[in-house]
Short mmCIF file of N, CA and C in Angstrom, two decimals:
data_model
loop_
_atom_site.label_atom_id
_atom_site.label_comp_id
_atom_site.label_asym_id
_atom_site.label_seq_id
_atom_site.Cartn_x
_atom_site.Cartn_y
_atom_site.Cartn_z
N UNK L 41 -15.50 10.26 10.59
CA UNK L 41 -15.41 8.88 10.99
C UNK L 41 -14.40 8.13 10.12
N UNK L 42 -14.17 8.19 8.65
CA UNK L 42 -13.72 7.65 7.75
C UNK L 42 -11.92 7.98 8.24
N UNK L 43 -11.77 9.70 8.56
CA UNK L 43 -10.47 9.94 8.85
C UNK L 43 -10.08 9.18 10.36
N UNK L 44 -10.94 8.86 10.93
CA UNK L 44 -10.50 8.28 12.22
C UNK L 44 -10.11 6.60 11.95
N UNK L 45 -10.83 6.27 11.13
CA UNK L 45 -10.85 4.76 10.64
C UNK L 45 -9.29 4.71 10.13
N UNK L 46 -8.74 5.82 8.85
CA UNK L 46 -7.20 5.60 8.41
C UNK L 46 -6.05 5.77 9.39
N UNK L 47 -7.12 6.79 10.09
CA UNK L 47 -5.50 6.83 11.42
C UNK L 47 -5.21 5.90 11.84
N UNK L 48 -6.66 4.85 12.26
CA UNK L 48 -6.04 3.87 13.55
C UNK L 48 -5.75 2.67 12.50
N UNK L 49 -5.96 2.49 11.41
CA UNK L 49 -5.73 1.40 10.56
C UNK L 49 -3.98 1.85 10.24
N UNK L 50 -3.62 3.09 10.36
CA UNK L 50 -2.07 3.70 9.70
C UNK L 50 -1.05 3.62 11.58
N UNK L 51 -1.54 3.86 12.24
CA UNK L 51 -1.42 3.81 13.70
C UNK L 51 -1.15 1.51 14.00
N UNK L 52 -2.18 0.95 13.42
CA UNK L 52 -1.92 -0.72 13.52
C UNK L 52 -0.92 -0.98 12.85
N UNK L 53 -0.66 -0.59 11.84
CA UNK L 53 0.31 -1.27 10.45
C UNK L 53 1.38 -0.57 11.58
N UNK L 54 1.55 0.98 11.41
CA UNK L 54 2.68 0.76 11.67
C UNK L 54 3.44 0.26 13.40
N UNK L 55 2.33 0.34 13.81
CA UNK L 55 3.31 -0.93 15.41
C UNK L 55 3.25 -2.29 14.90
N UNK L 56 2.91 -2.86 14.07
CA UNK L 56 2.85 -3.90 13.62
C UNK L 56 3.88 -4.29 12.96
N UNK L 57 4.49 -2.94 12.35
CA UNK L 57 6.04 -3.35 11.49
C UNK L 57 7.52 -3.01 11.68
N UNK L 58 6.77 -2.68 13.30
CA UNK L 58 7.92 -2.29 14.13
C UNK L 58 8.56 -3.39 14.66
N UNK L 59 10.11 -3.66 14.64
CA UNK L 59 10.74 -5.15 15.33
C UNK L 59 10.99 -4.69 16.72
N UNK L 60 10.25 -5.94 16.79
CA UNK L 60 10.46 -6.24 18.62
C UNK L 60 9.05 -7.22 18.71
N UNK L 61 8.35 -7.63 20.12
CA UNK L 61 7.49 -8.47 20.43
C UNK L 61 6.09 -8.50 19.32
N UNK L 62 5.91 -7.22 19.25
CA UNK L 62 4.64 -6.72 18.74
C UNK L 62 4.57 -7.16 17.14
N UNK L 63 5.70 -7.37 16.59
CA UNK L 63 6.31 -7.47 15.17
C UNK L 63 5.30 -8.04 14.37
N UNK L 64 4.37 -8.05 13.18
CA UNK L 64 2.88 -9.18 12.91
C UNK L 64 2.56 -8.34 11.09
N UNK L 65 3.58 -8.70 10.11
CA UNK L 65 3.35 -8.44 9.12
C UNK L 65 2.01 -8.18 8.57
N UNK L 66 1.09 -9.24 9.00
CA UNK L 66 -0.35 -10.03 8.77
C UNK L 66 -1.06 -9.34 9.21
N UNK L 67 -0.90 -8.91 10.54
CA UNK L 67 -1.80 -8.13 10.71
C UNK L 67 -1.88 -6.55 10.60
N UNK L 68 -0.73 -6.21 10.24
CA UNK L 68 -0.54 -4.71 9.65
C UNK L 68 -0.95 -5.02 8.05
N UNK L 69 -0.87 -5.79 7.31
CA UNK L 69 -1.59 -5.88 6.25
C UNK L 69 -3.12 -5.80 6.64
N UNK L 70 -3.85 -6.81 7.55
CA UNK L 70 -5.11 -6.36 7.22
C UNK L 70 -5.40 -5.07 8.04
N UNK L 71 -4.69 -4.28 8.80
CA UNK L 71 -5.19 -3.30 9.40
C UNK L 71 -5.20 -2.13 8.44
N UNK L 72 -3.85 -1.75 7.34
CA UNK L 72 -4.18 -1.24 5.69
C UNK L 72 -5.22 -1.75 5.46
N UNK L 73 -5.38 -3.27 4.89
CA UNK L 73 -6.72 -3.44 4.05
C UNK L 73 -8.25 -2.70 4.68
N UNK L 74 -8.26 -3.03 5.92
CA UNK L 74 -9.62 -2.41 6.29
C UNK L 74 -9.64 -0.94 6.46
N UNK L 75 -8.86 -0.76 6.78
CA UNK L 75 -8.24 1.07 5.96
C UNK L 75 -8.74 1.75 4.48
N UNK L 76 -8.62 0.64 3.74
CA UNK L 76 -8.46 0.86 2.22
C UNK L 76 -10.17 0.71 2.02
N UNK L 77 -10.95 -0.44 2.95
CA UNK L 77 -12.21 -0.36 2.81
C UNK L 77 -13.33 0.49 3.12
N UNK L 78 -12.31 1.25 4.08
CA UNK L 78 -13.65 2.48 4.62
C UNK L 78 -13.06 3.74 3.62
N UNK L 79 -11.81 3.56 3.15
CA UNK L 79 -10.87 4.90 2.22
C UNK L 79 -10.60 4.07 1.10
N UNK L 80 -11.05 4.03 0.04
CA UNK L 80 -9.57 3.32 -1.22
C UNK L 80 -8.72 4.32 -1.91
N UNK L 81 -8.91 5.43 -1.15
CA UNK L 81 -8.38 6.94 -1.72
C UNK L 81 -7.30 7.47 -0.80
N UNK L 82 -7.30 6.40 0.40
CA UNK L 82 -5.98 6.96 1.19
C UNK L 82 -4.61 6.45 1.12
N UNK L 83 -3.68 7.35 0.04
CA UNK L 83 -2.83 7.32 0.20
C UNK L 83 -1.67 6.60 1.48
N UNK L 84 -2.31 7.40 2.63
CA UNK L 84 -1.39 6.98 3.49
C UNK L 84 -1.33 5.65 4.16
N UNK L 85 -2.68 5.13 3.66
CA UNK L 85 -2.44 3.65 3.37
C UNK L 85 -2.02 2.98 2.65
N UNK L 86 -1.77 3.49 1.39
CA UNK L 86 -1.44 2.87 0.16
C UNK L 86 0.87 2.43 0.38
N UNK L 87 1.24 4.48 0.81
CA UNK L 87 2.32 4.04 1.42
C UNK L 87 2.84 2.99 2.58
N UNK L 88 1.89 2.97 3.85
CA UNK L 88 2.02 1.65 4.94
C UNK L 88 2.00 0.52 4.08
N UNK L 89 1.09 0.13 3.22
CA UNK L 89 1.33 -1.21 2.32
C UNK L 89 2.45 -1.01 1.67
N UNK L 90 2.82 -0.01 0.79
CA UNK L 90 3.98 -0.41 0.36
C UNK L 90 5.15 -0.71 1.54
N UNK L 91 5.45 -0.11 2.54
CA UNK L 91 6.78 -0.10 3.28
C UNK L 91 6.81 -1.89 3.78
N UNK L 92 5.29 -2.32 3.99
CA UNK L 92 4.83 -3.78 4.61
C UNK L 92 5.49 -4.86 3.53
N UNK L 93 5.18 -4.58 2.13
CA UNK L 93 5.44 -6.03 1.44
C UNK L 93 7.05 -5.43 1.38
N UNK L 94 7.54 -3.91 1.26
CA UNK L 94 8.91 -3.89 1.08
C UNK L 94 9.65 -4.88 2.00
N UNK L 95 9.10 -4.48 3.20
CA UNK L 95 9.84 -4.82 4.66
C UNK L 95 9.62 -6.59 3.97
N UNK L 96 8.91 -6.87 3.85
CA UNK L 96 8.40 -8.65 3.85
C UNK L 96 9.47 -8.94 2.72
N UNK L 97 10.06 -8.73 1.33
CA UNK L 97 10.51 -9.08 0.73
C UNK L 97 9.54 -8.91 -0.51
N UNK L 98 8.62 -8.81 -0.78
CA UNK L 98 6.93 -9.26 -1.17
C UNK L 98 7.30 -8.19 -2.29
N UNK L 99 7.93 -8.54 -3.46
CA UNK L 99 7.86 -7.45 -4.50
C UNK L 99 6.49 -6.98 -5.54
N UNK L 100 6.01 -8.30 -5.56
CA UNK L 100 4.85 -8.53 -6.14
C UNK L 100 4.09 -7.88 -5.55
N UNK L 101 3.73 -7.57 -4.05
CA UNK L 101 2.78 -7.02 -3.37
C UNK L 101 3.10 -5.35 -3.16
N UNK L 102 4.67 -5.42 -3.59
CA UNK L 102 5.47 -4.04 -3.90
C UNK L 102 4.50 -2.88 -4.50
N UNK L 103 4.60 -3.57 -5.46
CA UNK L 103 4.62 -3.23 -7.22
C UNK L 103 2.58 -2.98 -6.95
N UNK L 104 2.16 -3.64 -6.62
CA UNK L 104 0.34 -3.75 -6.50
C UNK L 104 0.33 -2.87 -5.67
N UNK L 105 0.80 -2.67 -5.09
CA UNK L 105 0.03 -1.11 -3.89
C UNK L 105 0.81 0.20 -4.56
N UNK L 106 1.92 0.08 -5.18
CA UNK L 106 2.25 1.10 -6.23
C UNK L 106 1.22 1.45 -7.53
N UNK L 107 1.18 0.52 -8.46
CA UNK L 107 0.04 0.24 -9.25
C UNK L 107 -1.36 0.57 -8.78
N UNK L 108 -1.56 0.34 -8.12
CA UNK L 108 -3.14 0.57 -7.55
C UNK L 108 -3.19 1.85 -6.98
N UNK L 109 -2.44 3.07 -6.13
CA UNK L 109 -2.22 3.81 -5.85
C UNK L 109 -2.19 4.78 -7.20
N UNK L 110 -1.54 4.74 -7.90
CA UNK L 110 -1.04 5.54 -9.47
C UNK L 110 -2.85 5.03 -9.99
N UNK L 111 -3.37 4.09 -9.94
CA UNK L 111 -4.65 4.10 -10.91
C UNK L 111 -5.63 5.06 -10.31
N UNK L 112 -5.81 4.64 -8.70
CA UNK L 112 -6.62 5.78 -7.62
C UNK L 112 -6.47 7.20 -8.30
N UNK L 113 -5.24 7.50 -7.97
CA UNK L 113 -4.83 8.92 -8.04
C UNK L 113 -5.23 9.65 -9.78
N UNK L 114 -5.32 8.33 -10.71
CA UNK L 114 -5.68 8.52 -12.04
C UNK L 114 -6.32 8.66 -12.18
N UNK L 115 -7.27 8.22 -11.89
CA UNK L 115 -8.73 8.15 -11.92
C UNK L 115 -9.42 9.52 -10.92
N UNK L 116 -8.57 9.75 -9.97
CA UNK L 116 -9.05 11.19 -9.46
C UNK L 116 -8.50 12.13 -9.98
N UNK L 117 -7.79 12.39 -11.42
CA UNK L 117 -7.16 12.91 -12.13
C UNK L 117 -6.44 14.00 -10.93
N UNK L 118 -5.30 13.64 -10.23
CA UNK L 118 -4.59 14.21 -9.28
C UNK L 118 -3.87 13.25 -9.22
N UNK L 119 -2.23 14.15 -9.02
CA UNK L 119 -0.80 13.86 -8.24
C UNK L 119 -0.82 12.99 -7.47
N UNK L 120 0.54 12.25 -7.36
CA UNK L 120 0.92 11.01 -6.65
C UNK L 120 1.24 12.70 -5.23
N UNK L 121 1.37 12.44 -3.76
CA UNK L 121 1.63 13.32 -2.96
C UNK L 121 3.34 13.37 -2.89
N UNK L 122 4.02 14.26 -2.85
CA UNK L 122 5.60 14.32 -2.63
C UNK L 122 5.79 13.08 -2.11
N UNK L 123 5.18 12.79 -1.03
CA UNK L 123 5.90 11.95 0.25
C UNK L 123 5.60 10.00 -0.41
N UNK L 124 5.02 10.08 -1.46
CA UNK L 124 4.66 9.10 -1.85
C UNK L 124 5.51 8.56 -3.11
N UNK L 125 5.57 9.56 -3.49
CA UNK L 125 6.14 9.67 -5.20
C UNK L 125 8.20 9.42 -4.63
N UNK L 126 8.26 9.83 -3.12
CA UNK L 126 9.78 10.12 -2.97
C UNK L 126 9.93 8.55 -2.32
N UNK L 127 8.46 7.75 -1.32
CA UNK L 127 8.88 6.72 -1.31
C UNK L 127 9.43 5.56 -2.28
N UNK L 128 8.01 5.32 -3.21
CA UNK L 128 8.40 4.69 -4.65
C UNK L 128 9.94 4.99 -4.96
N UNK L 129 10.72 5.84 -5.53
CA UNK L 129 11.80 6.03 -5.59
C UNK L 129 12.67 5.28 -5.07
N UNK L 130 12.57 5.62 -3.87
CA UNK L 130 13.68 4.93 -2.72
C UNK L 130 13.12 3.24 -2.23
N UNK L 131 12.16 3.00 -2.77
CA UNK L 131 12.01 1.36 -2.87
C UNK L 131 12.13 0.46 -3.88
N UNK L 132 12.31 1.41 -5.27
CA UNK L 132 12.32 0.48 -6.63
C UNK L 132 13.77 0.87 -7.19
N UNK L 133 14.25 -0.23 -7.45
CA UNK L 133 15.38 0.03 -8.19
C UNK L 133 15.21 0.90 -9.38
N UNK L 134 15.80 1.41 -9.48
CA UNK L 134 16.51 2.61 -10.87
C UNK L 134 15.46 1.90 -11.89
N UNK L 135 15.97 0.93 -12.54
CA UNK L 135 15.40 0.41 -14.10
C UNK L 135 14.08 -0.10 -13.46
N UNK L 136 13.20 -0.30 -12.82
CA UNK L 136 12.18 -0.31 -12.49
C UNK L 136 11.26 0.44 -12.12
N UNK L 137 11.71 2.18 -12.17
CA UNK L 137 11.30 3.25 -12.31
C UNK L 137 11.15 3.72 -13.81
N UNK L 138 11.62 3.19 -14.44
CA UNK L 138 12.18 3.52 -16.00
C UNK L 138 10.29 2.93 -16.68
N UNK L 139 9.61 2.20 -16.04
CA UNK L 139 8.01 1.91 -16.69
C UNK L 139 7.97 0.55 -16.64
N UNK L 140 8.92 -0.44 -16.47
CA UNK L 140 8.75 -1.68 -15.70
C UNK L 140 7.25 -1.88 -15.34
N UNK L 141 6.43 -2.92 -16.21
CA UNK L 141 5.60 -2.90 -15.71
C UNK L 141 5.28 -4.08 -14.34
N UNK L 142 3.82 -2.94 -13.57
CA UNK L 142 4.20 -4.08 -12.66
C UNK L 142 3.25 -5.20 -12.56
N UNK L 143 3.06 -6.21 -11.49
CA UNK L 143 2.89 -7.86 -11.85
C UNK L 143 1.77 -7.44 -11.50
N UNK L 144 1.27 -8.67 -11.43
CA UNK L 144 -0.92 -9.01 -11.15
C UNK L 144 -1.11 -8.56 -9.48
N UNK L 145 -2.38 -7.73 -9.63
CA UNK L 145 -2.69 -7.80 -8.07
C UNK L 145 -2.69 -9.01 -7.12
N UNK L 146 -2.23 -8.41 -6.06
CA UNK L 146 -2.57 -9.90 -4.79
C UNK L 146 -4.14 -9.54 -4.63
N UNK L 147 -3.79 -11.22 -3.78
CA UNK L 147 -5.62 -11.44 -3.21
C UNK L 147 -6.43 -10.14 -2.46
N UNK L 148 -5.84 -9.33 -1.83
CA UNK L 148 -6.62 -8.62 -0.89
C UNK L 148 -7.05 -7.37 -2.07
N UNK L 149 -6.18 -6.84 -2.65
CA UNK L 149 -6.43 -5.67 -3.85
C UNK L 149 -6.93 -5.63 -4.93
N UNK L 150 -7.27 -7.45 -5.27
CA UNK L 150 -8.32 -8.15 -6.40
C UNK L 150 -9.98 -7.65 -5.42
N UNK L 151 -9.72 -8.63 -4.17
CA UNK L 151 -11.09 -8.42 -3.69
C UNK L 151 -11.68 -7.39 -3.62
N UNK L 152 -10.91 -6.08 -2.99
CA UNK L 152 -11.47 -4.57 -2.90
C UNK L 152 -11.45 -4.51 -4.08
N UNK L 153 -11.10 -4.35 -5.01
CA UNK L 153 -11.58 -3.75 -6.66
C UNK L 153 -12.72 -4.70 -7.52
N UNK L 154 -12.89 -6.10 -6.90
CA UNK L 154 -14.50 -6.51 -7.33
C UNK L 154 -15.43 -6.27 -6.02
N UNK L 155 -15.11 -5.17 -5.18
CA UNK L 155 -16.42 -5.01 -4.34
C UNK L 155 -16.49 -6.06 -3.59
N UNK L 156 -15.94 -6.68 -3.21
CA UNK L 156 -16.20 -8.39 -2.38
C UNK L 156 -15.41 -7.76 -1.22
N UNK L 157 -15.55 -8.37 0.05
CA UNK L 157 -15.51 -8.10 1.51
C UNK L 157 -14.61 -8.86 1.68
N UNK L 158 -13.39 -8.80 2.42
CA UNK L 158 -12.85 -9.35 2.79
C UNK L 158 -13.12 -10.40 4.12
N UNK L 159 -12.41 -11.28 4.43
CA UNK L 159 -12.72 -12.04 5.07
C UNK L 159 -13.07 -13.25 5.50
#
């Protein structure tokens, strides 16, 4: 059930951040977030958020789904996945790969980490 929940939450974000009619930053963010609530361990949500605040400009929100992703994966003492570790790369500038630390969580990645529901 949980893997069916990330598909269709990874399946919303990304028609959501596709340009054309359908286009809805907002709501491909919360379709990750409620993703992240039935999974906070799925990666492939963690990447859809990052590509979302990339696409938005949203560095701050960049940097927090990077950060929060690297703590997950720390805490499950396991690897960032290739496909994750090669996005980061290709979204952070050079000297911001170098340990740049990154800024304060946004609202939605505060709430899931005190257990509070979104909404």
């Amino acid at each position: 059930m949980i893997t069916r929940i990330i598909d269709v939450a990874h399946t919303i974000a990304t028609h959501r951040t596709t340009p054309g009619q359908h286009h809805n930053p907002a709501a491909a963010r919360q379709a990750v977030t409620t993703g992240l609530e039935a999974d906070p361990t799925a990666e492939l949500l963690y990447r859809a958020c990052m590509r979302i605040e990339y696409g938005a400009g949203n560095r701050q929100g960049l940097h927090t789904a990077i950060t929060r992703v690297q703590q997950v994966n720390q805490a499950l003492d396991c690897s960032l996945e290739t496909e994750t570790e090669n996005l980061i790369r290709d979204l952070l500038p050079r000297r911001q790969q170098r340990g740049r630390s990154a800024r304060r969580c946004e609202w939605a990645i505060r709430k899931l980490m005190s257990g509070s529901r979104l909404g």
